[in-house]
Amino acid sequence: MAIHIENTPSALASLKTRLKQARLISLSITLLCLLLSAAILYFCVKLFETTPPAQLTHYIPPNDAPPSQQAPVTKQLQSRPASAASSIAPSIAVAATAGSIAMPQIDIATPEQDFGLGDALSAGFGNGSVGNDLGAGGYGMGSEQAGASSLAGTLYDLKQTQSGAPSIYAESQSNAEVVKLLADFYKSNWNASLLGRFWKSKTKLYTSCFYMPNSEDKEAPHAYRCSDTMSESRWVAIYKGKVKAPKTGRFRFVGIGDSVMAVRFNRKNVFQCGFHSLQDGTWETHRKQLFDRGEDTVTYPGIDYWCKLFQWNAGRAHIPMPEGMTTDVEVPTYRVVGTRKVKVPIYEDGPIDPGRERKIIGEREIEQPIHDGTQGGTATDTELLCRSLYALRLDTMEPNNLPGGFETGDTFQVKAGQWYDFEMLISEIGGGKFGFCLLIEDLDDTNPNRTEKGTPLYQLFRTNFVSPNAEEFYGAINFPIPDEERVNPPYDPDSLIWEAKN
């Protein structure tokens, strides 16, 4: 017997419904898998994706472009002096045919220029300005920010040992001995061990040029943030680094320094100036030695006060002094026992030459203190003797007769792009006022910029586009000085850049 089995209509309907559901579920799963795979692929591509390197596109001028008929530019690097509150935006011109200039790669920040005048004018010539740091060392004594192109400085207090105890130079009577110490340092290849036994500042300063108009001596310890640890006078600052020559040629340093300044370039002494001689270690003889050798100094605008100081110093040995008059070295200790009126000569205008007698055109009576040659003078005695000495100098000397201007150093040669060791010594010994200005002369420049009087306008020796301004400097210093004692030495605004590293 055959058995026929057949689904009922209700069973068939149920099977069709389940089949349809299964197909929908399968399709949904497939779509979800595809979406998940696409997402995974997208994130993998983004994760491992690399940016193609930039391609340098060279511009090739057309063959028919005519050559320039204009003469090559002789000054390849130009900058314009800007106020401390302005951004530095130097103008640069490069001659297509000139190959002697090496353009330095220097990072230039745009905030206001740095005098090294302190945070909100309260930290001395060490950090900041009337605003923010330049970013590459400032001027004055320098900035605490090293920057990309600057020279590093350290301050030594010769009055103290490393431990802070008084040294053999603690008293003012040792001033002349300090000159001998610095002379030994100068003549012994700048042997650091000679200064290593003295106290030195923990703060380092960085400068882009050496431009410090006449100022109070105490600006230096204030700048190095050690005015609470050391007093003014008998200190020395040493700046070091390497500089890269911006062009091939012959140069020499030009400048002035009070009390003494010196430069060692390429491990050779090439410049020394000031009141004291580092050649033989003698006190207040340097300008007199220049005069005796027949060497003149450069008459330069803006430095009248400095000129008078150095002229007085140079002329001491060549001015007749009345009986009983003393010298600066003797002044601090002699005891005054009375006064007398003496007549001093007034000479005609003209140069004071050792072999030429100037004509006396008049005389003036001054009151001169008399000392008895014994030690133990008071502060009043010292003041009387100093006033008498300066009065005598003023009455017997004509301005600009003696070497009171900028001094010039030895000629040295450099090659463009080559690095050279550079060291700078700045010292104030007697205390009071001090200052310095280091310029440089390009001896191969046959057509330099000139002052209003026609004399060469020397370049500022600088390691970036810093453009110091004396007026703003005096407006921001910590210890103001009288207007008549201020100086404002100009410099070529197109000064070359000697890139530096320390």
XYZ file of C-alpha atoms in Angstrom:
502
model
C 0.000 0.000 0.000
C 1.462 3.358 -0.988
C 1.458 6.231 1.444
C 1.366 9.814 0.018
C 2.629 12.510 2.376
C 1.979 16.149 1.452
C 2.442 19.358 3.399
C -0.584 21.153 4.354
C -1.112 24.707 3.015
C -0.407 26.182 6.431
C 2.930 24.296 6.665
C 4.037 25.538 3.214
C 3.264 29.107 4.148
C 5.329 28.774 7.318
C 8.315 27.350 5.380
C 8.244 30.187 2.832
C 8.195 32.772 5.613
C 11.211 31.180 7.355
C 13.128 31.021 4.021
C 12.496 34.700 3.377
C 13.694 35.608 6.863
C 16.847 33.524 6.425
C 17.680 35.301 3.160
C 17.191 38.726 4.754
C 19.388 37.795 7.697
C 22.100 36.485 5.324
C 21.992 39.683 3.236
C 22.203 41.868 6.329
C 25.197 39.959 7.648
C 26.916 40.276 4.260
C 26.351 44.055 4.156
C 27.621 44.489 7.708
C 30.780 42.512 6.865
C 31.375 44.671 3.809
C 30.973 47.899 5.820
C 33.284 46.625 8.561
C 35.938 45.639 6.004
C 35.741 49.043 4.353
C 36.145 50.818 7.699
C 39.155 48.696 8.616
C 40.762 49.368 5.234
C 40.156 53.131 5.535
C 41.783 53.385 8.952
C 44.748 51.275 7.841
C 45.371 53.577 4.884
C 45.211 56.687 7.082
C 47.483 55.149 9.683
C 50.283 54.235 7.293
C 49.826 57.080 4.850
C 53.005 59.170 4.267
C 53.318 62.681 2.866
C 55.303 62.713 -0.364
C 58.553 64.738 -0.079
C 58.521 68.287 -1.369
C 60.070 68.708 -4.760
C 62.444 71.602 -5.464
C 61.501 73.339 -8.665
C 64.350 75.143 -10.380
C 63.690 78.225 -12.402
C 65.590 78.224 -15.680
C 65.520 81.604 -17.388
C 64.937 81.720 -21.165
C 68.015 81.687 -23.342
C 67.116 85.001 -24.885
C 67.140 86.870 -21.545
C 69.785 89.602 -21.890
C 72.512 89.837 -19.208
C 72.214 92.629 -16.665
C 74.077 95.784 -17.595
C 73.979 97.131 -14.053
C 77.199 97.162 -12.027
C 77.340 94.531 -9.295
C 76.253 95.647 -5.844
C 79.331 96.112 -3.684
C 77.589 95.900 -0.322
C 75.845 92.590 -0.135
C 74.355 92.929 3.310
C 72.362 95.902 4.418
C 70.435 96.740 7.496
C 68.863 99.931 8.726
C 69.004 101.124 12.351
C 65.626 100.746 13.966
C 64.260 101.909 17.224
C 64.123 99.427 20.049
C 60.355 99.262 19.714
C 60.332 98.372 16.049
C 60.644 95.057 14.324
C 63.894 94.365 12.560
C 63.287 94.128 8.845
C 66.693 94.382 7.160
C 67.042 95.092 3.514
C 69.365 92.656 1.740
C 70.943 93.038 -1.651
C 73.001 90.258 -3.266
C 75.116 90.776 -6.334
C 74.708 87.950 -8.876
C 78.336 88.130 -9.951
C 79.993 88.730 -6.594
C 81.361 85.629 -4.909
C 83.348 87.027 -2.015
C 80.494 87.526 0.461
C 79.237 84.604 2.560
C 75.668 85.219 3.669
C 75.279 83.837 7.215
C 72.271 81.770 8.157
C 70.998 83.599 11.218
C 67.759 83.165 13.119
C 66.325 86.627 13.630
C 63.615 87.275 16.150
C 61.361 90.270 15.801
C 60.644 91.537 19.334
C 62.182 94.779 20.567
C 65.935 95.180 20.731
C 67.763 94.150 23.869
C 69.932 96.542 25.817
C 70.530 93.928 28.504
C 68.598 96.251 30.801
C 66.776 93.773 32.952
C 63.260 92.532 33.578
C 61.152 95.692 33.656
C 64.430 97.626 33.971
C 65.211 96.057 37.337
C 67.769 93.335 36.664
C 70.630 95.328 35.168
C 72.306 94.869 31.836
C 71.668 91.148 31.854
C 68.222 90.130 30.710
C 65.574 91.800 28.656
C 65.027 95.330 27.422
C 62.238 97.837 27.305
C 60.123 94.878 26.327
C 61.309 91.416 25.331
C 64.688 90.012 24.387
C 65.999 90.296 20.873
C 66.489 86.537 20.969
C 70.098 86.483 19.862
C 71.991 88.439 22.473
C 71.733 92.177 22.924
C 74.241 94.927 23.617
C 75.480 96.757 26.671
C 76.786 93.983 28.901
C 74.501 91.469 27.163
C 71.386 89.364 27.677
C 70.708 86.143 29.555
C 69.159 84.742 26.366
C 71.858 83.182 24.211
C 70.078 83.254 20.869
C 71.433 81.857 17.648
C 74.375 84.195 17.060
C 76.053 85.658 20.133
C 79.206 85.651 22.277
C 79.196 84.382 25.875
C 80.480 86.514 28.754
C 81.575 85.839 32.336
C 82.207 88.463 35.022
C 85.102 88.056 37.490
C 85.368 90.049 40.724
C 89.085 90.470 41.377
C 88.374 91.731 44.894
C 87.214 88.267 46.031
C 88.528 84.718 45.947
C 86.428 81.792 44.729
C 85.082 81.325 48.250
C 84.109 84.971 48.576
C 86.961 85.933 50.886
C 88.821 89.230 50.269
C 91.625 88.808 47.721
C 94.950 90.628 47.571
C 93.209 93.189 45.324
C 90.409 93.970 47.775
C 91.621 97.528 48.509
C 91.859 100.463 46.087
C 95.606 100.787 46.737
C 96.001 97.627 44.621
C 94.666 99.217 41.417
C 98.099 99.325 39.792
C 98.637 95.661 40.717
C 95.373 94.753 38.964
C 96.781 96.258 35.760
C 99.811 93.974 36.103
C 97.534 90.952 36.586
C 95.532 91.776 33.442
C 98.760 92.379 31.517
C 99.990 88.918 32.518
C 96.681 87.457 31.333
C 96.883 89.399 28.056
C 100.460 88.327 27.314
C 100.045 84.657 28.368
C 97.593 83.661 25.619
C 94.640 84.595 27.834
C 95.406 81.825 30.307
C 92.111 81.206 32.134
C 93.900 79.832 35.217
C 95.108 83.346 36.069
C 91.498 84.384 36.659
C 90.265 81.032 37.954
C 91.167 81.789 41.559
C 88.774 84.745 41.692
C 85.025 84.867 42.266
C 82.953 84.683 39.074
C 79.298 85.272 38.381
C 76.906 82.356 38.130
C 75.009 84.233 35.438
C 76.368 84.223 31.902
C 75.482 87.005 29.503
C 75.385 86.895 25.714
C 76.014 89.848 23.463
C 75.786 90.544 19.738
C 78.049 93.605 19.780
C 80.160 95.662 22.181
C 78.433 99.016 22.533
C 78.220 100.447 26.047
C 78.136 104.277 26.142
C 79.625 106.001 29.176
C 77.839 104.618 32.249
C 78.141 104.057 35.967
C 80.537 101.268 36.938
C 77.855 99.515 38.998
C 75.851 98.710 35.857
C 78.130 95.686 35.320
C 77.414 93.723 38.536
C 73.759 94.744 38.204
C 73.699 93.233 34.712
C 75.205 89.948 35.899
C 72.701 89.789 38.775
C 75.378 89.871 41.447
C 75.211 93.430 42.793
C 74.329 91.966 46.205
C 77.497 89.852 46.148
C 80.114 92.164 44.642
C 80.722 95.915 44.523
C 81.928 98.015 41.627
C 85.585 98.481 40.507
C 88.381 95.947 39.952
C 86.335 93.530 37.868
C 86.932 92.021 34.450
C 84.466 90.525 31.951
C 85.647 87.976 29.377
C 83.532 87.214 26.285
C 84.302 84.209 24.068
C 83.064 82.455 20.970
C 83.745 81.891 17.311
C 82.858 84.272 14.495
C 82.509 83.583 10.788
C 84.029 86.033 8.333
C 81.358 87.571 6.071
C 83.882 88.252 3.311
C 87.503 87.721 2.365
C 89.772 90.655 3.074
C 91.744 92.787 5.517
C 90.232 94.291 8.655
C 91.239 96.048 11.860
C 89.339 96.904 15.019
C 88.641 100.511 15.977
C 87.287 101.625 19.333
C 87.629 102.926 22.846
C 87.400 101.410 26.313
C 87.391 102.721 29.891
C 89.297 101.526 31.905
C 90.769 98.957 29.499
C 89.585 96.817 26.586
C 91.360 94.194 24.470
C 90.584 91.755 21.635
C 92.209 88.437 20.776
C 91.289 87.290 17.273
C 92.360 83.957 15.796
C 94.484 83.409 18.941
C 96.449 86.637 18.422
C 96.268 89.928 20.311
C 95.111 92.450 17.735
C 93.690 95.352 19.759
C 94.169 97.055 23.121
C 92.875 100.421 24.250
C 92.088 102.355 27.411
C 93.922 104.234 30.142
C 96.296 101.461 31.146
C 98.916 99.541 29.196
C 98.527 95.776 28.899
C 101.806 95.679 26.998
C 103.908 96.412 30.074
C 101.324 96.388 32.891
C 101.687 100.050 33.871
C 98.980 102.276 35.371
C 97.548 105.126 33.263
C 100.368 105.141 30.694
C 98.737 103.767 27.546
C 97.687 107.070 25.941
C 100.968 108.708 26.963
C 102.811 105.874 25.225
C 100.782 106.494 22.075
C 101.704 110.167 22.219
C 105.396 109.468 22.824
C 105.479 107.111 19.825
C 103.863 109.761 17.643
C 100.744 107.675 17.119
C 97.471 109.535 16.745
C 93.908 108.475 17.418
C 90.853 108.803 15.210
C 88.798 111.961 15.607
C 85.245 110.681 15.764
C 81.887 112.355 16.362
C 79.719 111.758 19.403
C 82.492 110.992 21.907
C 83.508 114.437 23.222
C 83.370 113.427 26.884
C 85.538 110.375 26.293
C 87.991 112.511 24.297
C 88.468 114.941 27.186
C 89.121 112.126 29.644
C 91.755 110.491 27.475
C 93.358 113.798 26.483
C 93.847 114.679 30.124
C 95.406 111.285 30.704
C 97.733 111.522 27.708
C 98.948 115.043 28.469
C 99.889 114.706 32.124
C 103.609 114.212 31.491
C 103.761 117.034 28.928
C 102.062 119.791 30.939
C 104.189 121.911 33.308
C 102.900 121.430 36.874
C 103.480 123.947 39.663
C 105.573 122.933 42.636
C 103.645 120.747 45.045
C 101.192 119.391 42.470
C 100.701 115.668 42.644
C 99.602 112.978 40.180
C 96.466 110.852 40.199
C 98.343 107.861 41.567
C 99.404 109.874 44.616
C 96.128 111.686 45.184
C 94.183 109.103 47.251
C 96.635 108.971 50.192
C 98.425 112.342 50.612
C 97.482 114.671 53.453
C 96.671 118.311 52.637
C 98.207 120.850 55.061
C 97.136 124.105 53.441
C 96.396 125.949 50.208
C 98.065 128.612 48.105
C 97.232 130.623 45.036
C 99.308 129.859 41.949
C 99.238 131.075 38.380
C 99.032 128.540 35.585
C 99.812 129.243 31.929
C 97.262 129.274 29.152
C 98.757 128.131 25.863
C 97.928 129.005 22.287
C 95.858 126.603 20.230
C 97.646 123.868 18.368
C 99.028 120.364 18.804
C 101.204 119.519 21.772
C 104.333 117.967 20.279
C 107.330 116.872 22.366
C 109.667 118.883 20.135
C 107.540 122.034 19.903
C 107.053 124.710 22.518
C 103.639 126.329 22.475
C 103.303 130.043 22.967
C 101.837 131.196 26.277
C 99.010 133.644 25.616
C 97.891 134.270 29.178
C 97.628 132.940 32.677
C 95.021 132.202 35.307
C 95.205 132.065 39.071
C 93.941 128.980 40.861
C 93.911 127.926 44.506
C 96.132 124.925 44.902
C 96.179 122.578 47.918
C 99.560 121.772 49.402
C 100.304 118.295 50.740
C 103.157 117.397 53.076
C 104.126 114.148 51.359
C 102.817 111.940 54.162
C 100.158 109.249 53.996
C 96.751 109.321 55.664
C 94.825 111.907 53.685
C 91.100 112.234 54.278
C 88.303 112.160 51.711
C 88.289 115.978 51.778
C 92.026 116.016 51.049
C 91.480 113.719 48.098
C 88.704 115.919 46.704
C 90.830 119.088 47.007
C 93.793 117.517 45.241
C 91.651 116.075 42.448
C 89.838 119.364 41.845
C 93.149 121.198 41.643
C 94.602 118.667 39.252
C 91.622 118.805 36.883
C 91.543 122.596 36.991
C 95.189 122.638 35.978
C 94.529 120.275 33.115
C 91.596 122.326 31.837
C 93.568 125.566 31.914
C 96.653 124.226 30.171
C 95.180 121.914 27.551
C 93.252 122.663 24.411
C 90.603 120.076 23.365
C 91.656 117.760 20.530
C 95.366 118.486 20.974
C 96.104 115.052 22.409
C 95.146 111.495 21.468
C 91.625 111.338 22.880
C 89.721 109.628 20.062
C 89.246 106.063 18.915
C 92.276 103.802 18.692
C 93.037 101.436 15.833
C 94.321 97.877 16.134
C 96.551 95.591 14.089
C 95.525 94.506 10.588
C 94.367 90.894 10.198
C 93.151 88.868 7.222
C 90.177 86.523 6.958
C 88.551 84.230 4.403
C 84.836 84.304 3.725
C 82.918 81.536 5.524
C 85.817 80.509 7.772
C 85.369 80.438 11.569
C 87.805 82.253 13.882
C 88.288 82.277 17.651
C 87.228 85.570 19.222
C 87.907 86.767 22.781
C 87.139 90.112 24.377
C 88.389 91.642 27.636
C 86.563 94.526 29.332
C 87.656 95.829 32.720
C 86.920 98.721 35.060
C 89.607 99.099 37.676
C 89.393 102.424 39.498
C 85.615 102.616 39.670
C 83.266 105.458 38.801
C 82.327 105.613 35.127
C 83.122 103.061 32.440
C 82.114 102.244 28.873
C 83.286 100.787 25.582
C 82.607 100.749 21.866
C 84.104 98.249 19.405
C 83.904 99.071 15.702
C 85.706 97.500 12.749
C 87.235 98.882 9.564
C 87.116 97.104 6.205
C 90.496 98.070 4.770
C 89.546 96.826 1.287
C 86.489 99.079 1.061
C 87.666 101.945 -1.134
C 84.416 103.888 -0.807
C 83.175 103.590 2.795
C 80.284 105.580 4.190
C 81.464 108.798 5.830
C 80.554 111.131 8.672
C 79.410 114.706 8.102
C 83.045 115.813 8.428
C 84.164 113.364 5.744
C 85.936 110.868 8.004
C 85.144 107.156 7.573
C 82.006 105.933 9.324
C 83.226 102.671 10.796
C 81.176 99.493 10.905
C 79.763 98.150 14.149
C 81.324 94.779 14.930
C 78.151 92.724 15.352
C 76.972 89.130 15.102
C 73.367 89.791 14.088
C 71.196 92.716 12.993
C 71.333 94.452 16.358
C 71.340 98.264 15.953
C 72.123 99.947 19.296
C 70.763 103.416 19.908
C 72.465 105.600 22.529
C 69.420 107.776 23.174
C 67.233 104.786 24.009
C 70.113 103.245 25.943
C 70.347 106.248 28.262
C 66.593 106.334 28.626
C 66.574 102.796 30.003
C 69.753 102.379 32.075
C 69.478 101.610 35.774
C 71.771 104.412 37.014
C 71.323 107.622 34.960
C 74.257 109.998 34.402
C 74.341 113.750 33.568
C 73.699 114.755 29.965
C 77.150 116.334 29.614
C 78.802 112.973 30.363
C 76.885 111.052 27.717
C 78.335 109.849 24.419
C 76.728 108.722 21.179
C 79.262 107.111 18.829
C 77.741 106.539 15.366
C 78.408 103.555 13.109
C 77.721 102.429 9.544
C 74.110 101.190 9.286
C 75.294 98.776 6.567
C 77.688 97.009 8.961
C 78.500 93.429 8.000
C 77.306 90.497 10.099
C 79.959 88.262 11.675
C 77.887 85.198 12.533
C 78.832 83.820 15.956
C 78.586 80.631 17.967
C 79.643 79.955 21.535
